[in-house]
Amino acid sequence: MIALQFGAGNIGRGFIGALLNQANYEIYFLDVNENLISELNKRGSYIIELASEKKETITVTGVKGINSAKQTDKVIDLICQADLITTAVGPNILKIIAPTIASGLKERFKQSVQPLNIIACENMIGGSQLLKEEVRKSLTDEEKQKLDQYVGFPNAAVDRIVPLQTHEDPLKVSVEPFFEWVVEKTDIKGSLPNIQGITYVDDLNPYIERKLFTVNTGHATAAYLGYFKNIETIDKAVLDPFVRPILEGALAETGDMLAKTYHFDRSEHQKYIDKIISRFENKQISDNVTRVARSPIRKLGANDRLILPAKRLMEFGQKPENLATAVAAALLFDYKEDQEAVELQEIIKTKGAAAALKQYSQLDENDPLTKLILEKYEQLIKLK
Ligand SMILES: NC(=O)c1ccc[n+]([C@@H]2O[C@H](COP(=O)([O-])OP(=O)(O)OC[C@H]3O[C@@H](n4cnc5c(N)ncnc54)[C@H](O)[C@@H]3O)[C@@H](O)[C@H]2O)c1
Ligand SMILES: O=P(O)(O)OC[C@@H](O)[C@@H](O)[C@H](O)[C@H](O)CO
């Protein structure tokens, strides 16, 4: 069986690749990073190290690399043969890889009616369905019908903390022991891929929202406030006396929102929150706040981990004081090596924070949430 994994980065190698290898797939990593690709082809394997006391290692074998920017013909040929396609490239990259996937599917439809599933493993709601819409843009009506008939785009939630890697070995990847991969059954074509570690569910929404609005909301809160306090790593940020209460407060707020939305048992959800905070405290992982805070424009998006839960809480009549503080801290994230942070600061400098919330979070100036965020923003500025 052949699996194509778009993105040979931290999660691609540190999580998806490991499970695909254990399920006996021949894995082709498709990436634009030539160094990664040549190393994968030179060695055909790589090491995963668990960030635990014992530092257990896993060797992932049977891997090859393709530079998807230069070897388009090979990518198209592989898409014709593939049994499964997965992605971990970043939400903003899905629209960039979609035309290549479409070109491959055009060829596949000429020679095969084998079902194929394409699973976007990105930190966003509806990633696979967004990729499907992008792929459809390059297809004829007849090809669109075949897409609907033979190709599944099941949404997924993936959870494993994989920080930036600092090993001499460019393929070695250190990861936390915990992992969770939840895939929605409904859009699967053919039989469910037999991959140990995947949990198949009928409705992904409760799972992706619980993950995104607990793990990623907590992570973003700790990262932006940690950066505000000049703290370098997440494990230190979550222990800081200024950051910790806001982190716990923000997760209490999203916990209330999720419980009201999905009727979760609140005490059970509190155990999920506590587990996640203990993952953040893991001293075996050195996770820079600048990685977790990366792409602030994406993270300030209307449907992302800070704004959506805050808006939903307001609709429930609850003021998201702590989430508003996290958003305010995101507006102060001015890390010069992060292109989105540079763009965000430019907008704030030239048009003001309210304009940035309007442009990036679709929040109107008169929205009560905007007012609350700007209040917190002014408070943080006074503390600087
Ligand atoms: N790192 C984590 O802890 C983690 C955990 C869960 C989910 N995620 C999600 O997984 C996705 C990837 O995150 P990551 O941390 O692995 O990032 P990463 O930067 O380590 O990996 C992304 C990879 O995609 C490659 N890429 C970029 N443009 C490409 C293109 N056009 N074609 C092919 N490859 C391309 C990059 O070269 C890079 O190797 C994101 O959606 C992220 O939110 C990350
Ligand atoms: O990957 P991002 O940029 O969406 O978010 C940064 C981190 O919160 C994220 O990578 C987490 O480590 C991951 O989602 C844990 O499952």
Short mmCIF file of C-alpha atoms and ligand atoms in Angstrom, two decimals:
data_model
loop_
_atom_site.label_atom_id
_atom_site.label_comp_id
_atom_site.label_asym_id
_atom_site.label_seq_id
_atom_site.Cartn_x
_atom_site.Cartn_y
_atom_site.Cartn_z
CA MET A 1 0.00 0.00 0.00
CA ILE A 2 1.20 3.48 -0.90
CA ALA A 3 0.63 6.60 1.23
CA LEU A 4 1.54 10.11 0.13
CA GLN A 5 2.22 12.54 2.99
CA PHE A 6 2.31 16.19 1.94
CA GLY A 7 4.61 17.87 4.49
CA ALA A 8 7.72 16.13 5.85
CA GLY A 9 7.86 18.54 8.79
CA ASN A 10 7.41 18.07 12.52
CA ILE A 11 3.99 16.47 12.55
CA GLY A 12 4.44 14.80 9.16
CA ARG A 13 7.48 12.85 10.35
CA GLY A 14 6.83 12.93 14.10
CA PHE A 15 3.26 11.66 14.04
CA ILE A 16 1.56 10.82 10.73
CA GLY A 17 4.59 9.06 9.22
CA ALA A 18 5.02 6.88 12.31
CA LEU A 19 1.43 5.61 12.25
CA LEU A 20 1.47 5.05 8.47
CA ASN A 21 4.71 3.06 8.82
CA GLN A 22 3.23 0.91 11.60
CA ALA A 23 0.28 0.25 9.28
CA ASN A 24 2.73 -1.05 6.64
CA TYR A 25 2.31 1.75 4.13
CA GLU A 26 5.16 2.59 1.77
CA ILE A 27 5.43 6.29 2.55
CA TYR A 28 6.30 9.03 0.08
CA PHE A 29 6.92 12.37 1.82
CA LEU A 30 6.14 15.25 -0.53
CA ASP A 31 7.78 18.51 0.49
CA VAL A 32 9.49 21.59 -0.95
CA ASN A 33 12.38 21.40 1.51
CA GLU A 34 15.13 19.85 -0.63
CA ASN A 35 17.32 19.07 2.38
CA LEU A 36 14.61 16.94 3.99
CA ILE A 37 13.83 15.19 0.70
CA SER A 38 17.43 14.28 -0.09
CA GLU A 39 18.04 13.02 3.46
CA LEU A 40 14.88 10.85 3.31
CA ASN A 41 16.01 9.32 0.00
CA LYS A 42 19.58 8.85 1.21
CA ARG A 43 18.56 6.98 4.35
CA GLY A 44 15.03 5.65 3.76
CA SER A 45 14.35 5.89 7.50
CA TYR A 46 14.46 8.24 10.47
CA ILE A 47 14.29 8.19 14.27
CA ILE A 48 11.50 9.48 16.49
CA GLU A 49 12.47 10.09 20.13
CA LEU A 50 9.79 10.31 22.79
CA ALA A 51 10.19 13.32 25.13
CA SER A 52 9.94 11.19 28.28
CA GLU A 53 12.29 10.15 31.10
CA LYS A 54 13.38 7.02 29.20
CA LYS A 55 13.60 8.79 25.79
CA GLU A 56 12.28 5.71 23.94
CA THR A 57 12.98 5.73 20.21
CA ILE A 58 11.00 4.50 17.21
CA THR A 59 12.59 3.90 13.80
CA VAL A 60 10.34 4.76 10.86
CA THR A 61 11.33 2.80 7.74
CA GLY A 62 10.19 2.43 4.14
CA VAL A 63 10.18 6.17 3.48
CA LYS A 64 11.06 8.12 0.34
CA GLY A 65 11.01 11.82 -0.48
CA ILE A 66 9.71 13.73 -3.50
CA ASN A 67 10.23 17.42 -4.06
CA SER A 68 6.64 18.29 -4.98
CA ALA A 69 7.70 21.64 -6.46
CA LYS A 70 10.17 20.07 -8.92
CA GLN A 71 8.99 16.50 -9.54
CA THR A 72 5.41 17.16 -10.58
CA ASP A 73 5.27 14.22 -13.01
CA LYS A 74 6.36 11.84 -10.27
CA VAL A 75 3.74 13.29 -7.91
CA ILE A 76 1.02 12.82 -10.53
CA ASP A 77 2.14 9.23 -11.11
CA LEU A 78 2.07 8.53 -7.37
CA ILE A 79 -1.40 10.03 -6.97
CA CYS A 80 -2.56 7.55 -9.63
CA GLN A 81 -1.22 4.68 -7.50
CA ALA A 82 -1.85 5.98 -3.97
CA ASP A 83 -4.08 4.18 -1.45
CA LEU A 84 -4.12 7.17 0.93
CA ILE A 85 -3.06 10.83 0.91
CA THR A 86 -2.47 12.84 4.08
CA THR A 87 -1.31 16.42 4.59
CA ALA A 88 0.48 18.38 7.34
CA VAL A 89 1.68 21.50 5.55
CA GLY A 90 -0.17 24.26 7.40
CA PRO A 91 -3.72 25.52 6.78
CA ASN A 92 -2.58 28.32 4.45
CA ILE A 93 -0.68 25.87 2.22
CA LEU A 94 -3.67 23.65 1.38
CA LYS A 95 -4.75 25.96 -1.45
CA ILE A 96 -1.18 25.80 -2.80
CA ILE A 97 -0.99 21.99 -3.00
CA ALA A 98 -4.57 21.61 -4.28
CA PRO A 99 -3.79 22.13 -8.00
CA THR A 100 -1.09 19.42 -7.90
CA ILE A 101 -3.52 17.02 -6.25
CA ALA A 102 -6.11 17.93 -8.91
CA SER A 103 -3.63 17.20 -11.72
CA GLY A 104 -2.93 13.80 -10.21
CA LEU A 105 -6.61 12.99 -9.81
CA LYS A 106 -7.32 13.95 -13.46
CA GLU A 107 -4.82 11.26 -14.51
CA ARG A 108 -6.08 8.78 -11.90
CA PHE A 109 -9.67 9.08 -13.12
CA LYS A 110 -8.53 8.07 -16.62
CA GLN A 111 -7.14 4.76 -15.37
CA SER A 112 -8.72 3.79 -12.08
CA VAL A 113 -11.98 3.69 -10.17
CA GLN A 114 -10.24 2.66 -6.95
CA PRO A 115 -11.45 4.71 -3.97
CA LEU A 116 -8.98 7.16 -2.42
CA ASN A 117 -9.10 9.12 0.84
CA ILE A 118 -7.35 12.46 1.34
CA ILE A 119 -7.02 13.52 5.00
CA ALA A 120 -5.82 17.03 5.88
CA CYS A 121 -4.12 16.83 9.29
CA GLU A 122 -4.06 20.56 10.02
CA ASN A 123 -4.96 22.68 13.03
CA MET A 124 -8.21 24.01 11.65
CA ILE A 125 -11.88 23.20 11.43
CA GLY A 126 -12.87 21.52 8.17
CA GLY A 127 -9.38 21.19 6.67
CA SER A 128 -10.10 18.23 4.37
CA GLN A 129 -13.32 19.78 3.07
CA LEU A 130 -11.49 23.06 2.39
CA LEU A 131 -8.87 21.09 0.45
CA LYS A 132 -11.67 19.38 -1.51
CA GLU A 133 -13.16 22.76 -2.48
CA GLU A 134 -9.73 23.96 -3.62
CA VAL A 135 -9.16 20.77 -5.67
CA ARG A 136 -12.60 21.10 -7.31
CA LYS A 137 -11.62 24.51 -8.70
CA SER A 138 -9.26 22.74 -11.17
CA LEU A 139 -11.70 19.99 -12.30
CA THR A 140 -14.25 19.73 -15.09
CA ASP A 141 -17.88 18.93 -14.21
CA GLU A 142 -17.33 15.29 -15.20
CA GLU A 143 -14.19 15.12 -13.05
CA LYS A 144 -16.08 16.70 -10.14
CA GLN A 145 -18.63 13.91 -10.34
CA LYS A 146 -15.84 11.32 -10.22
CA LEU A 147 -14.29 13.18 -7.29
CA ASP A 148 -17.55 12.96 -5.36
CA GLN A 149 -17.88 9.27 -6.27
CA TYR A 150 -14.36 7.96 -5.71
CA VAL A 151 -12.45 10.38 -3.42
CA GLY A 152 -13.15 10.97 0.26
CA PHE A 153 -11.99 14.07 2.13
CA PRO A 154 -12.72 13.15 5.76
CA ASN A 155 -12.04 15.95 8.25
CA ALA A 156 -9.61 15.12 11.03
CA ALA A 157 -8.16 16.34 14.31
CA VAL A 158 -4.54 15.59 15.12
CA ASP A 159 -2.95 16.15 18.50
CA ARG A 160 0.71 15.65 19.42
CA ILE A 161 3.06 18.43 20.56
CA VAL A 162 6.08 18.46 18.26
CA PRO A 163 8.35 21.45 18.88
CA LEU A 164 10.96 22.90 16.54
CA GLN A 165 13.80 20.40 16.23
CA THR A 166 17.41 21.20 17.09
CA HIS A 167 19.14 17.87 16.35
CA GLU A 168 22.24 17.59 14.16
CA ASP A 169 20.34 14.84 12.34
CA PRO A 170 17.85 16.81 10.17
CA LEU A 171 15.38 13.89 10.16
CA LYS A 172 15.36 13.03 13.87
CA VAL A 173 12.26 14.32 15.59
CA SER A 174 11.48 14.55 19.30
CA VAL A 175 7.82 14.35 20.18
CA GLU A 176 5.70 14.12 23.31
CA PRO A 177 4.46 10.58 24.08
CA PHE A 178 0.78 11.61 23.85
CA PHE A 179 -1.00 11.47 20.53
CA GLU A 180 -4.58 11.49 19.24
CA TRP A 181 -5.81 11.25 15.63
CA VAL A 182 -9.56 11.47 15.16
CA VAL A 183 -11.05 11.05 11.66
CA GLU A 184 -14.65 11.53 10.60
CA LYS A 185 -16.14 8.36 9.02
CA THR A 186 -18.89 9.91 6.97
CA ASP A 187 -16.87 11.07 3.96
CA ILE A 188 -14.61 8.02 3.76
CA LYS A 189 -14.70 6.23 0.38
CA GLY A 190 -14.20 2.46 0.36
CA SER A 191 -13.09 0.72 3.57
CA LEU A 192 -11.74 2.64 6.56
CA PRO A 193 -7.91 2.84 6.34
CA ASN A 194 -6.67 0.23 8.84
CA ILE A 195 -4.28 2.45 10.80
CA GLN A 196 -3.78 1.70 14.50
CA GLY A 197 -4.05 4.94 16.44
CA ILE A 198 -6.82 6.51 14.37
CA THR A 199 -10.15 6.90 16.16
CA TYR A 200 -13.02 6.98 13.68
CA VAL A 201 -16.10 8.98 14.68
CA ASP A 202 -19.43 9.82 13.05
CA ASP A 203 -19.27 13.53 13.91
CA LEU A 204 -15.87 15.20 14.20
CA ASN A 205 -17.13 18.61 15.39
CA PRO A 206 -17.08 17.91 19.16
CA TYR A 207 -13.59 16.40 18.83
CA ILE A 208 -11.98 19.08 16.65
CA GLU A 209 -13.53 21.90 18.68
CA ARG A 210 -12.56 20.27 21.99
CA LYS A 211 -9.00 19.93 20.71
CA LEU A 212 -8.64 23.28 18.97
CA PHE A 213 -10.36 25.25 21.76
CA THR A 214 -8.56 23.54 24.60
CA VAL A 215 -5.09 22.45 23.41
CA ASN A 216 -4.57 25.22 20.88
CA THR A 217 -6.42 27.96 22.75
CA GLY A 218 -4.40 27.13 25.87
CA HIS A 219 -1.21 26.94 23.86
CA ALA A 220 -1.85 30.29 22.18
CA THR A 221 -2.76 31.94 25.49
CA ALA A 222 0.44 30.69 27.14
CA ALA A 223 2.53 31.61 24.10
CA TYR A 224 1.30 35.18 23.57
CA LEU A 225 1.35 36.01 27.29
CA GLY A 226 4.68 34.23 27.68
CA TYR A 227 6.10 36.33 24.85
CA PHE A 228 4.62 39.44 26.50
CA LYS A 229 6.52 38.49 29.68
CA ASN A 230 9.75 37.74 27.73
CA ILE A 231 9.57 34.05 28.64
CA GLU A 232 11.22 31.75 26.07
CA THR A 233 9.46 28.39 26.40
CA ILE A 234 5.95 27.10 27.05
CA ASP A 235 6.88 24.98 30.08
CA LYS A 236 8.17 28.11 31.84
CA ALA A 237 5.34 30.35 30.64
CA VAL A 238 2.62 28.12 32.12
CA LEU A 239 4.30 28.34 35.55
CA ASP A 240 4.56 32.13 35.50
CA PRO A 241 2.29 33.75 38.17
CA PHE A 242 0.98 36.30 35.65
CA VAL A 243 0.37 33.83 32.82
CA ARG A 244 -1.03 30.86 34.74
CA PRO A 245 -4.30 32.36 36.03
CA ILE A 246 -5.09 33.78 32.59
CA LEU A 247 -4.36 30.38 31.00
CA GLU A 248 -6.59 28.58 33.50
CA GLY A 249 -9.21 31.28 33.07
CA ALA A 250 -9.20 31.02 29.29
CA LEU A 251 -9.58 27.23 29.42
CA ALA A 252 -12.39 27.60 31.96
CA GLU A 253 -14.09 29.92 29.47
CA THR A 254 -13.69 27.60 26.49
CA GLY A 255 -14.67 24.71 28.77
CA ASP A 256 -17.92 26.47 29.63
CA MET A 257 -18.53 27.21 25.95
CA LEU A 258 -17.84 23.60 24.86
CA ALA A 259 -19.96 22.16 27.67
CA LYS A 260 -22.88 24.38 26.63
CA THR A 261 -22.39 23.62 22.92
CA TYR A 262 -21.85 19.85 23.11
CA HIS A 263 -23.29 19.04 26.55
CA PHE A 264 -19.92 17.71 27.74
CA ASP A 265 -19.77 16.64 31.38
CA ARG A 266 -17.96 19.65 32.85
CA SER A 267 -16.00 17.69 35.46
CA GLU A 268 -14.83 15.22 32.79
CA HIS A 269 -13.81 18.15 30.61
CA GLN A 270 -11.87 19.63 33.53
CA LYS A 271 -9.81 16.41 33.62
CA TYR A 272 -9.08 16.94 29.89
CA ILE A 273 -7.99 20.52 30.64
CA ASP A 274 -5.78 19.40 33.54
CA LYS A 275 -4.14 16.75 31.35
CA ILE A 276 -3.36 19.34 28.69
CA ILE A 277 -1.82 21.78 31.14
CA SER A 278 0.37 18.93 32.43
CA ARG A 279 1.44 18.31 28.81
CA PHE A 280 2.41 21.98 28.54
CA GLU A 281 4.47 21.62 31.76
CA ASN A 282 6.49 18.69 30.32
CA LYS A 283 10.11 19.61 31.04
CA GLN A 284 11.34 17.02 28.53
CA ILE A 285 10.08 19.28 25.75
CA SER A 286 11.58 22.68 25.00
CA ASP A 287 8.86 24.35 22.93
CA ASN A 288 9.57 27.98 22.03
CA VAL A 289 6.69 30.39 22.58
CA THR A 290 7.51 31.82 19.14
CA ARG A 291 6.65 28.48 17.49
CA VAL A 292 3.36 28.19 19.34
CA ALA A 293 2.55 31.85 18.67
CA ARG A 294 3.51 31.58 14.96
CA SER A 295 1.15 32.95 12.29
CA PRO A 296 -0.79 35.37 14.55
CA ILE A 297 -3.02 36.52 11.67
CA ARG A 298 -4.18 32.92 11.19
CA LYS A 299 -4.69 32.53 14.95
CA LEU A 300 -6.69 35.77 15.17
CA GLY A 301 -8.98 34.45 12.44
CA ALA A 302 -12.73 34.53 13.04
CA ASN A 303 -12.96 30.71 13.11
CA ASP A 304 -9.73 30.00 14.89
CA ARG A 305 -8.77 29.17 18.48
CA LEU A 306 -9.21 32.61 20.14
CA ILE A 307 -11.97 34.57 18.41
CA LEU A 308 -14.51 31.83 17.72
CA PRO A 309 -14.78 30.58 21.32
CA ALA A 310 -14.84 34.19 22.59
CA LYS A 311 -17.68 35.09 20.19
CA ARG A 312 -19.65 31.99 21.13
CA LEU A 313 -19.27 32.78 24.85
CA MET A 314 -20.58 36.30 24.27
CA GLU A 315 -23.60 34.75 22.55
CA PHE A 316 -24.11 32.65 25.68
CA GLY A 317 -24.05 35.90 27.70
CA GLN A 318 -20.66 35.21 29.31
CA LYS A 319 -17.80 37.75 29.10
CA PRO A 320 -14.57 36.02 27.92
CA GLU A 321 -12.26 38.19 30.06
CA ASN A 322 -9.28 35.83 29.79
CA LEU A 323 -9.71 34.99 26.10
CA ALA A 324 -9.91 38.75 25.44
CA THR A 325 -6.59 39.16 27.26
CA ALA A 326 -5.08 36.40 25.12
CA VAL A 327 -6.29 38.17 21.96
CA ALA A 328 -4.84 41.44 23.26
CA ALA A 329 -1.50 39.71 23.85
CA ALA A 330 -1.65 38.31 20.30
CA LEU A 331 -2.04 41.88 19.04
CA LEU A 332 1.23 42.68 20.85
CA PHE A 333 3.12 39.75 19.31
CA ASP A 334 5.85 41.56 17.33
CA TYR A 335 8.38 38.76 16.70
CA LYS A 336 10.35 40.07 13.75
CA GLU A 337 11.10 36.61 12.27
CA ASP A 338 7.39 35.86 11.89
CA GLN A 339 6.10 37.35 8.65
CA GLU A 340 2.51 37.48 9.87
CA ALA A 341 3.59 39.22 13.08
CA VAL A 342 5.40 41.86 11.02
CA GLU A 343 2.29 42.39 8.83
CA LEU A 344 0.02 42.54 11.90
CA GLN A 345 2.19 45.15 13.63
CA GLU A 346 2.28 47.22 10.45
CA ILE A 347 -1.52 47.34 10.32
CA ILE A 348 -1.74 48.19 14.04
CA LYS A 349 0.89 50.92 13.65
CA THR A 350 -0.76 52.53 10.61
CA LYS A 351 -4.48 51.92 11.32
CA GLY A 352 -4.77 50.86 14.97
CA ALA A 353 -5.71 47.68 16.85
CA ALA A 354 -9.43 48.04 16.12
CA ALA A 355 -8.68 48.04 12.39
CA ALA A 356 -6.61 44.88 12.78
CA LEU A 357 -9.49 43.15 14.59
CA LYS A 358 -11.84 44.25 11.82
CA GLN A 359 -9.51 43.06 9.06
CA TYR A 360 -8.29 39.80 10.53
CA SER A 361 -11.00 38.75 13.01
CA GLN A 362 -14.04 40.24 11.25
CA LEU A 363 -14.90 42.05 14.50
CA ASP A 364 -16.69 45.40 14.05
CA GLU A 365 -15.53 48.40 16.05
CA ASN A 366 -18.86 48.54 17.93
CA ASP A 367 -18.92 44.84 18.75
CA PRO A 368 -18.87 44.42 22.58
CA LEU A 369 -16.12 41.80 22.14
CA THR A 370 -13.98 44.34 20.29
CA LYS A 371 -14.47 46.79 23.16
CA LEU A 372 -13.49 44.14 25.73
CA ILE A 373 -10.36 43.16 23.75
CA LEU A 374 -9.28 46.79 23.35
CA GLU A 375 -9.76 47.35 27.09
CA LYS A 376 -7.40 44.42 27.79
CA TYR A 377 -5.03 45.67 25.10
CA GLU A 378 -4.73 49.06 26.84
CA GLN A 379 -4.22 47.32 30.20
CA LEU A 380 -1.37 45.20 28.81
CA ILE A 381 0.28 48.22 27.20
CA LYS A 382 0.27 49.95 30.60
CA LEU A 383 2.01 46.88 32.08
CA LYS A 384 4.76 46.79 29.44
N1 LIG B 1 3.88 20.71 15.48
C1 LIG B 1 2.82 20.39 16.18
O1 LIG B 1 2.89 20.27 17.43
C2 LIG B 1 1.48 20.15 15.50
C3 LIG B 1 0.57 19.29 16.12
C4 LIG B 1 -0.68 19.10 15.54
C5 LIG B 1 -0.98 19.70 14.33
N2 LIG B 1 -0.06 20.49 13.74
C6 LIG B 1 -0.44 21.06 12.45
O2 LIG B 1 0.27 20.33 11.43
C7 LIG B 1 0.55 21.18 10.33
C8 LIG B 1 2.06 21.21 10.10
O3 LIG B 1 2.64 21.71 11.27
P1 LIG B 1 4.18 21.38 11.60
O4 LIG B 1 4.43 21.79 13.00
O5 LIG B 1 4.51 20.00 11.18
O6 LIG B 1 4.90 22.43 10.63
P2 LIG B 1 6.31 22.27 9.89
O7 LIG B 1 6.65 23.63 9.42
O8 LIG B 1 7.25 21.52 10.74
O9 LIG B 1 5.97 21.33 8.62
C9 LIG B 1 5.30 21.82 7.50
C10 LIG B 1 6.02 21.21 6.28
O10 LIG B 1 5.28 21.55 5.11
C11 LIG B 1 6.22 21.82 4.09
N3 LIG B 1 5.61 22.60 3.01
C12 LIG B 1 5.41 23.94 2.97
N4 LIG B 1 4.87 24.29 1.77
C13 LIG B 1 4.71 23.12 1.07
C14 LIG B 1 4.23 22.79 -0.22
N5 LIG B 1 3.78 23.75 -1.04
N6 LIG B 1 4.24 21.50 -0.62
C15 LIG B 1 4.72 20.53 0.20
N7 LIG B 1 5.20 20.77 1.45
C16 LIG B 1 5.19 22.05 1.86
C17 LIG B 1 7.33 22.58 4.79
O11 LIG B 1 8.51 22.57 4.02
C18 LIG B 1 7.43 21.78 6.09
O12 LIG B 1 8.38 20.73 5.98
C19 LIG B 1 -0.04 22.54 10.70
O13 LIG B 1 -1.37 22.61 10.23
C20 LIG B 1 -0.06 22.49 12.22
O14 LIG B 1 -1.02 23.38 12.75
C21 LIG B 1 1.16 20.75 14.28
O1 LIG B 2 0.52 24.44 14.74
P1 LIG B 2 -0.19 25.76 15.00
O2 LIG B 2 0.64 26.93 14.51
O3 LIG B 2 -1.60 25.75 14.51
O4 LIG B 2 -0.30 25.90 16.59
C1 LIG B 2 0.88 25.82 17.39
C2 LIG B 2 0.69 24.73 18.45
O5 LIG B 2 -0.36 25.08 19.33
C3 LIG B 2 0.39 23.38 17.84
O6 LIG B 2 1.37 23.05 16.87
C4 LIG B 2 0.33 22.30 18.92
O7 LIG B 2 1.66 21.93 19.32
C5 LIG B 2 -0.42 21.08 18.43
O8 LIG B 2 -1.67 21.42 17.87
C6 LIG B 2 -0.63 20.06 19.52
O9 LIG B 2 -1.46 19.04 19.03
#
